[in-house]
Amino acid sequence: MKLRRLAFASGVVLAVLVLASMNWNAYSNYRSMELQLPTIGRMEVLGSEMGRLQEIRRNSVRMAAASGDRTWEARYRRFEPQMDLLIAEIDRLDPMVYRGDAADTLSAADGALDRMENLAFNLVRAGKKVEAQAVLSSNAHEDQEDTYDAGMAAFNSDLQHTDDFVRTKLRVELRRTVITTLASTVFLVVGSVFLFRATRRWQRVLVESNSRLSQKSLELEEFNEQLDKKVSQRTKELKDSALASLNMMQDAVRERGISVQANEKLNYLAYYDVLTGLANRQLFLDRVAQYMRSAVSGAHKLAVVMIDLERFKNINESLGREGGDLLLIQMAEWLTQELGDANLLGRVGPDHFAVVLPNIKQEEDVARFLEKLMTDFLAHSFVVDCTAFRLTAKLGVAIFPEDGDDPEVLFKHADAALKKAKASGDRYLFYREKMSEMVAGKLTLENQLRQALDNEEFVLHYQPKVNLRSGQLTSAEALIRWNDPRTGLLVPPFKFIPILEETGLIKEVGRWALRKAVQDYLRWCASGLSAVRIAVNVSPLQLRHRGFVAEVEEAIAMGEGAEAGLELEITESMIMEDVEHSIASLQAIRNMGVSIAIDDFGTGYSSLGYLSKLPVDTLKIDRSFVIGMTTSPDGLSLVSTMITLAHSLKLKVVAEGVETEEQSQVLRLLRCDEMQGYLFSKPVPCDVFESRFLGADDLLGARVASSVI
Ligand code: C2E
Ligand code: CA
Ligand code: CA
């Protein structure tokens, strides 16, 4: 229904559009023709005007010929420009209208008459009246006159004809338009009717096919139902048969189970040592290969350690084979326990074990691990047949990637190192000799430092800090020194402090330094010296340690007012490692009344944004900037900026490592608050500091004096 209406409506719209365009076409045609009508009228007027002027001219030439009076010639000539204008106008309008032969005849006759009349005037001018008259009355002249008149009449009738022609043409045009309009209207109406009927037919066809479709879908549904039935029946059949074959398979598997177990056993034998249950050589090497890959991606090192039980042959002989086996089993268990992971172990020979240390940062880590392993090993007693044994072992180490980038090679090199160790007095050796020496040296130092701590060989030296304007002592920095009983103060802090840090000993040494500084301060106060605040350096390990705040608290609890004598120097990078935790700890410490300084400022990467958030009191500009300050303009502006920045954050500024008068002067100009450095004093032992800077000598002098009195 909708379709039909749409078709009908579009037919009507189309008809209206076509009719409108045709009528518009006819109308514009008619308008353009009509515009020509006034032109025709004007031509008629021009024609009769021409006729009139020609008449006057003709009379003038006759009068001239008759009277011999030449003034007629002037009258004659007077009309010439007027006629020229008329001719020009006719020429202009001429192409617009219907053009017959009359116009040509007319202008030909006019030309001929012109020529003869000029001849007559020439004769008049020459006084030949008779000859002039003869020309005018000649047959030729009369003929031309007749031709001209006839031409004029024809011209006018042509014009009349044009008029009729245009009007007729218009009428014909209009008629044609009306007819075509009517015809197209009829055509459109017929077309619309046809369309209308066609859509009705299509509709009928659609309805029919629709009903056929629904019939088909009904059939389909029926078919589906049948199919469903068939499918469920078939599924049931399949399920039954699958169950049957599953049962069969289970039976088969049960039968084959025995052989699978045998296979597993074979596999086991291929990769494991039956006696100890550890990986055998093959599996151990596979695992090393795996650890190597993760060492490469994690950019760390890896170590393979070969362990050889010494005198095992003797033990085997004295205990018998079974006793030896028991010992090996116990050894495997003990190693597993020490390493905490059996995957790191392998039994690679009758009395050879191998260990892989998969994540190594430095060779010393390996050495430290081995030292501990050997100490524990020597202390452990193995019991076989109620007899306790202490065993000894030799070890060889190879490091990946330096000693080999292939498991086999690494293994071979660890074995080579082991052989060398067995031939030497060393308990373990690295594949590279240099490594062994270096590690040995470091470990010796490490052991010595451990002893130094136990034997209280560390001392604190004090370096004064002074006010840059007044030059007065303000405080002191406590700097640790190792007073080795054999060599004295030979080993400088930059050599032993890193080792204390690596080994974690710094936690204890740092705690000692903290307590010692507080004790010294309290003693200064008690003995009437002009005590100053002592700045103690704190290592990253200490700050990270959860108990650090409590340690500080304990230290200042040693005496009343101790907090006023303590400052902690913490490096900038240390704070940045764990900003949140650092801020919390520093805040707690500051709340106790202890002040805080940022050490080596400028060498870390702290963002200035954080600086304002840090609970600190003082900023220590690193020595490198103090040196740079007087050697380059950039260096100077850098220090100047640091000082301004610190002051804007209400921090006190201390310049470190001031060695020259020039440096101190520049710093004074830059309004730095305090300085510390060799210029004023090197770090000195406690007693020297007391006598030189705290007035101990004066005090002693006064005491002596008073005791004398
Ligand atoms: P630091 O905290 O930057 O200490 C300043 C270092 O500069 C000291 O070196 C000091 O002797 C040196 N120094 C002072 N004035 C001048 C100078 O004018 N010129 C030169 N060239 N050096 C000067 P020291 O005593 O060798 O200490 C080195 C570093 O060891 C210290 O650097 C500090 O980081 C660390 N340290 C010292 N004592 C302790 C401590 O008790 N605990 C911890 N954790 N670290 C400490
Ligand atoms: Ca310091
Ligand atoms: Ca410093």
XYZ file of N, CA and C in Angstrom, residues 169-324:
468
model
N 5.052 32.881 -36.233
C 6.016 31.966 -35.625
C 5.695 31.774 -34.136
N 5.406 32.886 -33.508
C 5.068 32.845 -32.082
C 3.870 31.954 -31.849
N 2.884 32.172 -32.690
C 1.650 31.407 -32.522
C 1.939 29.909 -32.671
N 2.702 29.620 -33.720
C 3.046 28.207 -33.969
C 3.795 27.625 -32.755
N 4.742 28.398 -32.281
C 5.561 27.957 -31.142
C 4.675 27.637 -29.950
N 3.773 28.593 -29.678
C 2.886 28.430 -28.523
C 2.033 27.187 -28.687
N 1.536 27.017 -29.935
C 0.678 25.863 -30.179
C 1.458 24.568 -29.917
N 2.688 24.580 -30.441
C 3.502 23.369 -30.295
C 3.734 23.064 -28.798
N 4.021 24.113 -28.052
C 4.275 23.952 -26.620
C 3.057 23.360 -25.934
N 1.904 23.953 -26.277
C 0.676 23.475 -25.626
C 0.450 22.012 -25.955
N 0.702 21.688 -27.239
C 0.463 20.295 -27.640
C 1.412 19.354 -26.897
N 2.704 19.719 -26.884
C 3.654 18.811 -26.203
C 3.323 18.700 -24.721
N 2.931 19.832 -24.129
C 2.570 19.806 -22.717
C 1.433 18.827 -22.488
N 0.436 18.977 -23.348
C -0.724 18.085 -23.201
C -0.306 16.635 -23.378
N 0.520 16.441 -24.427
C 0.935 15.073 -24.725
C 1.709 14.484 -23.540
N 2.636 15.279 -22.987
C 3.418 14.717 -21.882
C 2.558 14.492 -20.656
N 1.564 15.389 -20.467
C 0.665 15.180 -19.341
C -0.035 13.843 -19.488
N -0.536 13.637 -20.716
C -1.232 12.366 -20.964
C -0.277 11.201 -20.695
N 0.956 11.366 -21.228
C 1.946 10.305 -21.063
C 2.208 10.018 -19.582
N 2.353 11.097 -18.827
C 2.645 10.946 -17.405
C 1.499 10.286 -16.667
N 0.293 10.756 -17.017
C -0.876 10.173 -16.339
C -0.942 8.682 -16.630
N -0.732 8.380 -17.936
C -0.779 6.960 -18.314
C 0.315 6.191 -17.564
N 1.513 6.835 -17.546
C 2.646 6.192 -16.853
C 2.320 5.927 -15.395
N 1.774 6.949 -14.718
C 1.447 6.796 -13.305
C 0.457 5.668 -13.098
N -0.543 5.663 -13.985
C -1.554 4.597 -13.857
C -0.886 3.237 -14.009
N 0.007 3.185 -15.007
C 0.706 1.929 -15.252
C 1.523 1.521 -14.009
N 2.260 2.503 -13.487
C 3.078 2.252 -12.293
C 2.205 1.757 -11.147
N 1.097 2.470 -10.978
C 0.144 2.164 -9.927
C -0.312 0.706 -10.016
N -0.630 0.349 -11.249
C -1.118 -1.018 -11.453
C 0.010 -2.024 -11.238
N 1.198 -1.620 -11.699
C 2.338 -2.534 -11.557
C 2.638 -2.797 -10.083
N 2.632 -1.730 -9.279
C 2.929 -1.938 -7.850
C 1.873 -2.842 -7.225
N 0.641 -2.651 -7.665
C -0.408 -3.542 -7.117
C -0.090 -4.987 -7.441
N 0.397 -5.183 -8.660
C 0.725 -6.571 -9.031
C 1.888 -7.109 -8.199
N 2.916 -6.251 -8.029
C 4.085 -6.689 -7.247
C 3.669 -7.062 -5.832
N 2.768 -6.199 -5.327
C 2.306 -6.453 -3.964
C 1.677 -7.843 -3.883
N 0.875 -8.088 -4.874
C 0.202 -9.392 -4.863
C 1.244 -10.519 -4.888
N 2.230 -10.311 -5.769
C 3.288 -11.341 -5.884
C 3.998 -11.524 -4.534
N 4.276 -10.394 -3.885
C 4.963 -10.449 -2.588
C 4.153 -11.228 -1.568
N 2.878 -10.892 -1.500
C 2.002 -11.573 -0.537
C 2.021 -13.072 -0.789
N 1.939 -13.392 -2.076
C 1.935 -14.820 -2.425
C 3.236 -15.499 -1.973
N 4.365 -14.840 -2.298
C 5.648 -15.483 -1.950
C 5.827 -15.566 -0.437
N 5.292 -14.553 0.263
C 5.332 -14.590 1.725
C 4.626 -15.819 2.265
N 3.457 -16.032 1.775
C 2.693 -17.172 2.289
C 3.411 -18.470 1.935
N 4.060 -18.450 0.719
C 4.804 -19.661 0.352
C 5.974 -19.879 1.332
N 6.617 -18.761 1.693
C 7.752 -18.835 2.631
C 7.334 -19.399 3.981
N 6.206 -18.878 4.514
C 5.791 -19.363 5.837
C 5.460 -20.850 5.774
N 4.914 -21.231 4.639
C 4.646 -22.657 4.429
C 5.949 -23.443 4.549
N 6.987 -22.885 3.839
C 8.291 -23.559 3.823
C 8.870 -23.630 5.242
N 8.760 -22.511 6.013
C 9.366 -22.521 7.350
C 8.674 -23.532 8.256
N 7.370 -23.686 8.026
C 6.657 -24.719 8.791
C 7.244 -26.093 8.493
N 7.477 -26.299 7.215
C 8.060 -27.582 6.798
C 9.434 -27.782 7.448
N 10.187 -26.647 7.433
C 11.536 -26.693 7.996
C 11.524 -27.067 9.477
N 10.600 -26.441 10.198
C 10.479 -26.731 11.626
C 10.260 -28.221 11.862
N 9.365 -28.719 11.079
C 9.056 -30.151 11.193
C 10.312 -30.991 10.967
N 11.034 -30.549 9.916
C 12.250 -31.263 9.553
C 13.272 -31.195 10.699
N 13.373 -29.985 11.296
C 14.281 -29.785 12.431
C 13.963 -30.728 13.579
N 12.697 -30.791 13.878
C 12.276 -31.662 14.978
C 12.740 -33.098 14.728
N 12.523 -33.504 13.509
C 12.925 -34.870 13.153
C 14.432 -35.046 13.333
N 15.153 -33.959 12.841
C 16.612 -34.012 12.928
C 17.077 -34.108 14.382
N 16.466 -33.266 15.250
C 16.789 -33.288 16.681
C 16.667 -34.700 17.240
N 15.551 -35.252 16.904
C 15.312 -36.610 17.405
C 16.441 -37.539 16.975
N 16.767 -37.414 15.669
C 17.811 -38.298 15.136
C 19.153 -38.052 15.839
N 19.462 -36.720 16.028
C 20.750 -36.368 16.637
C 20.863 -36.931 18.051
N 19.795 -36.728 18.851
C 19.891 -37.210 20.234
C 20.035 -38.731 20.272
N 19.350 -39.348 19.328
C 19.475 -40.805 19.277
C 20.920 -41.218 18.970
N 21.478 -40.470 17.975
C 22.844 -40.804 17.542
C 23.852 -40.486 18.673
N 23.620 -39.340 19.381
C 24.507 -38.956 20.483
C 24.541 -40.054 21.534
N 23.358 -40.534 21.820
C 23.291 -41.588 22.832
C 24.112 -42.797 22.397
N 23.940 -43.135 21.117
C 24.693 -44.286 20.599
C 26.199 -44.051 20.746
N 26.609 -42.775 20.342
C 28.040 -42.458 20.387
C 28.588 -42.503 21.811
N 27.775 -41.920 22.747
C 28.193 -41.889 24.146
C 28.447 -43.302 24.647
N 27.480 -44.156 24.334
C 27.614 -45.551 24.774
C 28.904 -46.155 24.249
N 29.130 -45.885 22.923
C 30.315 -46.537 22.360
C 31.594 -45.916 22.936
N 31.552 -44.540 23.212
C 32.729 -43.890 23.802
C 33.027 -44.459 25.183
N 31.968 -44.644 25.962
C 32.143 -45.224 27.296
C 32.808 -46.587 27.204
N 32.311 -47.328 26.222
C 32.859 -48.674 26.050
C 34.340 -48.599 25.724
N 34.686 -47.647 24.768
C 36.105 -47.617 24.405
C 36.959 -47.049 25.535
N 36.357 -46.111 26.327
C 37.088 -45.584 27.484
C 37.440 -46.706 28.452
N 36.465 -47.510 28.708
C 36.708 -48.664 29.589
C 37.840 -49.519 29.062
N 37.742 -49.710 27.734
C 38.787 -50.539 27.123
C 40.162 -49.891 27.301
N 40.163 -48.529 27.076
C 41.436 -47.814 27.183
C 41.982 -47.888 28.600
N 41.071 -47.698 29.554
C 41.522 -47.751 30.949
C 42.173 -49.095 31.259
N 41.538 -50.124 30.757
C 42.121 -51.463 30.955
C 43.530 -51.509 30.376
N 43.601 -50.923 29.130
C 44.897 -50.979 28.446
C 45.952 -50.200 29.221
N 45.516 -48.994 29.727
C 46.456 -48.167 30.473
C 46.935 -48.901 31.720
N 45.956 -49.514 32.384
C 46.310 -50.257 33.592
C 47.396 -51.302 33.276
N 47.206 -51.928 32.133
C 48.188 -52.957 31.751
C 49.555 -52.346 31.477
N 49.462 -51.137 30.803
C 50.737 -50.520 30.398
C 51.432 -49.795 31.541
N 50.712 -49.500 32.639
C 51.221 -48.727 33.774
C 52.590 -49.176 34.212
N 52.725 -50.447 34.245
C 53.993 -51.010 34.731
C 55.143 -50.526 33.862
N 54.889 -50.499 32.549
C 55.985 -50.099 31.666
C 56.264 -48.601 31.784
N 55.173 -47.756 32.063
C 55.380 -46.316 32.246
C 56.281 -46.062 33.441
N 56.008 -46.767 34.510
C 56.838 -46.622 35.708
C 58.291 -46.947 35.398
N 58.449 -47.972 34.624
C 59.806 -48.378 34.266
C 60.501 -47.260 33.501
N 59.707 -46.622 32.625
C 60.236 -45.520 31.833
C 60.689 -44.370 32.720
N 59.815 -44.032 33.690
C 60.144 -42.963 34.626
C 61.434 -43.269 35.358
N 61.541 -44.484 35.736
C 62.734 -44.931 36.470
C 63.987 -44.706 35.611
N 63.836 -45.067 34.330
C 64.964 -44.888 33.408
C 65.359 -43.422 33.308
N 64.294 -42.581 33.178
C 64.510 -41.139 33.112
C 65.263 -40.658 34.327
N 64.811 -41.121 35.460
C 65.400 -40.724 36.729
C 66.887 -41.058 36.746
N 67.155 -42.276 36.315
C 68.546 -42.731 36.317
C 69.408 -41.883 35.384
N 68.755 -41.376 34.317
C 69.513 -40.593 33.344
C 69.906 -39.233 33.904
N 69.122 -38.718 34.859
C 69.366 -37.348 35.318
C 69.713 -37.210 36.796
N 69.491 -38.224 37.557
C 69.724 -38.089 39.002
C 70.731 -39.103 39.517
N 71.334 -38.721 40.631
C 72.250 -39.641 41.298
C 71.415 -40.495 42.247
N 71.463 -41.793 42.072
C 70.556 -42.672 42.819
C 70.844 -42.632 44.318
N 72.106 -42.534 44.645
C 72.467 -42.599 46.062
C 71.973 -41.377 46.852
N 72.265 -40.176 46.332
C 71.944 -38.965 47.116
C 70.646 -38.300 46.683
N 70.138 -38.646 45.503
C 68.925 -37.998 44.990
C 69.221 -36.629 44.397
N 70.513 -36.249 44.346
C 70.845 -34.950 43.740
C 70.931 -35.090 42.218
N 70.961 -33.928 41.531
C 71.116 -33.952 40.072
C 72.468 -34.556 39.734
N 72.524 -35.299 38.636
C 73.840 -35.787 38.205
C 74.511 -34.715 37.341
N 75.650 -35.061 36.821
C 76.429 -34.076 36.067
C 75.605 -33.465 34.928
N 74.912 -34.354 34.187
C 74.146 -33.914 33.022
C 73.074 -32.881 33.396
N 72.258 -33.252 34.386
C 71.171 -32.361 34.799
C 71.724 -31.070 35.407
N 72.820 -31.228 36.170
C 73.421 -30.045 36.787
C 73.853 -29.042 35.709
N 74.488 -29.566 34.651
C 74.937 -28.679 33.570
C 73.745 -28.032 32.864
N 72.663 -28.801 32.683
C 71.445 -28.235 32.070
C 70.944 -27.051 32.891
N 70.954 -27.272 34.206
C 70.452 -26.195 35.085
C 71.368 -24.977 35.037
N 72.684 -25.229 34.991
C 73.628 -24.107 34.899
C 73.339 -23.303 33.622
N 73.069 -24.023 32.541
C 72.763 -23.335 31.273
C 71.548 -22.426 31.449
N 70.566 -22.950 32.156
C 69.345 -22.163 32.391
C 69.648 -20.908 33.224
N 70.395 -21.115 34.300
C 70.740 -19.973 35.165
C 71.577 -18.951 34.404
N 72.383 -19.428 33.472
C 73.200 -18.512 32.667
C 72.314 -17.571 31.880
N 71.253 -18.140 31.315
C 70.347 -17.293 30.521
C 69.738 -16.195 31.386
N 69.307 -16.564 32.600
C 68.702 -15.505 33.422
C 69.763 -14.535 33.948
N 71.027 -15.012 34.079
C 72.091 -14.090 34.495
C 72.329 -13.056 33.404
N 72.249 -13.505 32.142
C 72.450 -12.567 31.026
C 71.345 -11.520 31.034
N 70.090 -11.986 31.153
C 68.991 -11.010 31.106
C 68.964 -10.132 32.349
N 69.424 -10.667 33.482
C 69.426 -9.863 34.712
C 70.720 -9.100 34.916
N 71.656 -9.243 33.956
C 72.959 -8.560 34.019
C 73.676 -8.802 35.346
N 73.679 -10.034 35.789
C 74.480 -10.347 36.971
C 75.389 -11.534 36.669
N 76.163 -11.935 37.677
C 77.118 -13.021 37.457
C 76.600 -14.326 38.046
N 77.375 -15.337 37.843
C 76.993 -16.659 38.328
C 78.280 -17.402 38.677
N 78.242 -18.262 39.718
C 79.455 -18.999 40.066
C 79.176 -20.497 40.114
N 80.152 -21.249 39.624
C 80.067 -22.703 39.779
C 81.190 -23.111 40.737
N 80.820 -23.837 41.787
C 81.801 -24.241 42.801
C 81.896 -25.770 42.802
N 83.110 -26.263 42.701
C 83.321 -27.714 42.782
C 83.816 -28.031 44.186
N 83.226 -29.042 44.782
C 83.631 -29.405 46.152
C 84.204 -30.831 46.148
N 85.348 -30.957 46.727
C 85.970 -32.287 46.810
C 86.161 -32.651 48.281
N 85.647 -33.802 48.652
C 85.818 -34.237 50.048
C 87.220 -34.819 50.187
N 87.943 -34.297 51.152
C 89.331 -34.758 51.300
C 89.375 -36.101 52.029
N 90.313 -36.867 51.722
C 90.566 -38.172 52.346
C 89.354 -39.089 52.319
N 88.476 -38.904 51.356
C 87.284 -39.731 51.334
C 87.634 -41.207 51.090
N 88.666 -41.400 50.307
C 89.086 -42.776 50.019
C 89.409 -43.519 51.307
N 90.157 -42.850 52.177
C 90.522 -43.469 53.466
C 89.280 -43.833 54.255
N 88.351 -42.861 54.283
C 87.124 -43.081 55.057
C 86.370 -44.278 54.496
N 86.278 -44.314 53.166
C 85.579 -45.402 52.494
C 86.186 -46.752 52.871
N 87.495 -46.740 52.913
C 88.168 -47.993 53.242
C 87.915 -48.401 54.684
N 87.978 -47.418 55.577
C 87.825 -47.779 56.995
C 86.372 -48.074 57.370
N 85.425 -47.377 56.721
C 83.999 -47.602 57.072
C 83.353 -48.676 56.218
N 83.989 -48.986 55.131
C 83.366 -49.904 54.187
C 82.481 -49.115 53.228
N 82.096 -49.742 52.161
C 81.349 -49.076 51.108
C 80.052 -48.465 51.634
N 79.343 -49.251 52.445
C 78.047 -48.766 52.954
C 78.218 -47.538 53.827
N 79.238 -47.588 54.672
C 79.519 -46.432 55.543
C 79.812 -45.205 54.707
N 80.614 -45.413 53.649
C 80.942 -44.303 52.738
C 79.686 -43.727 52.120
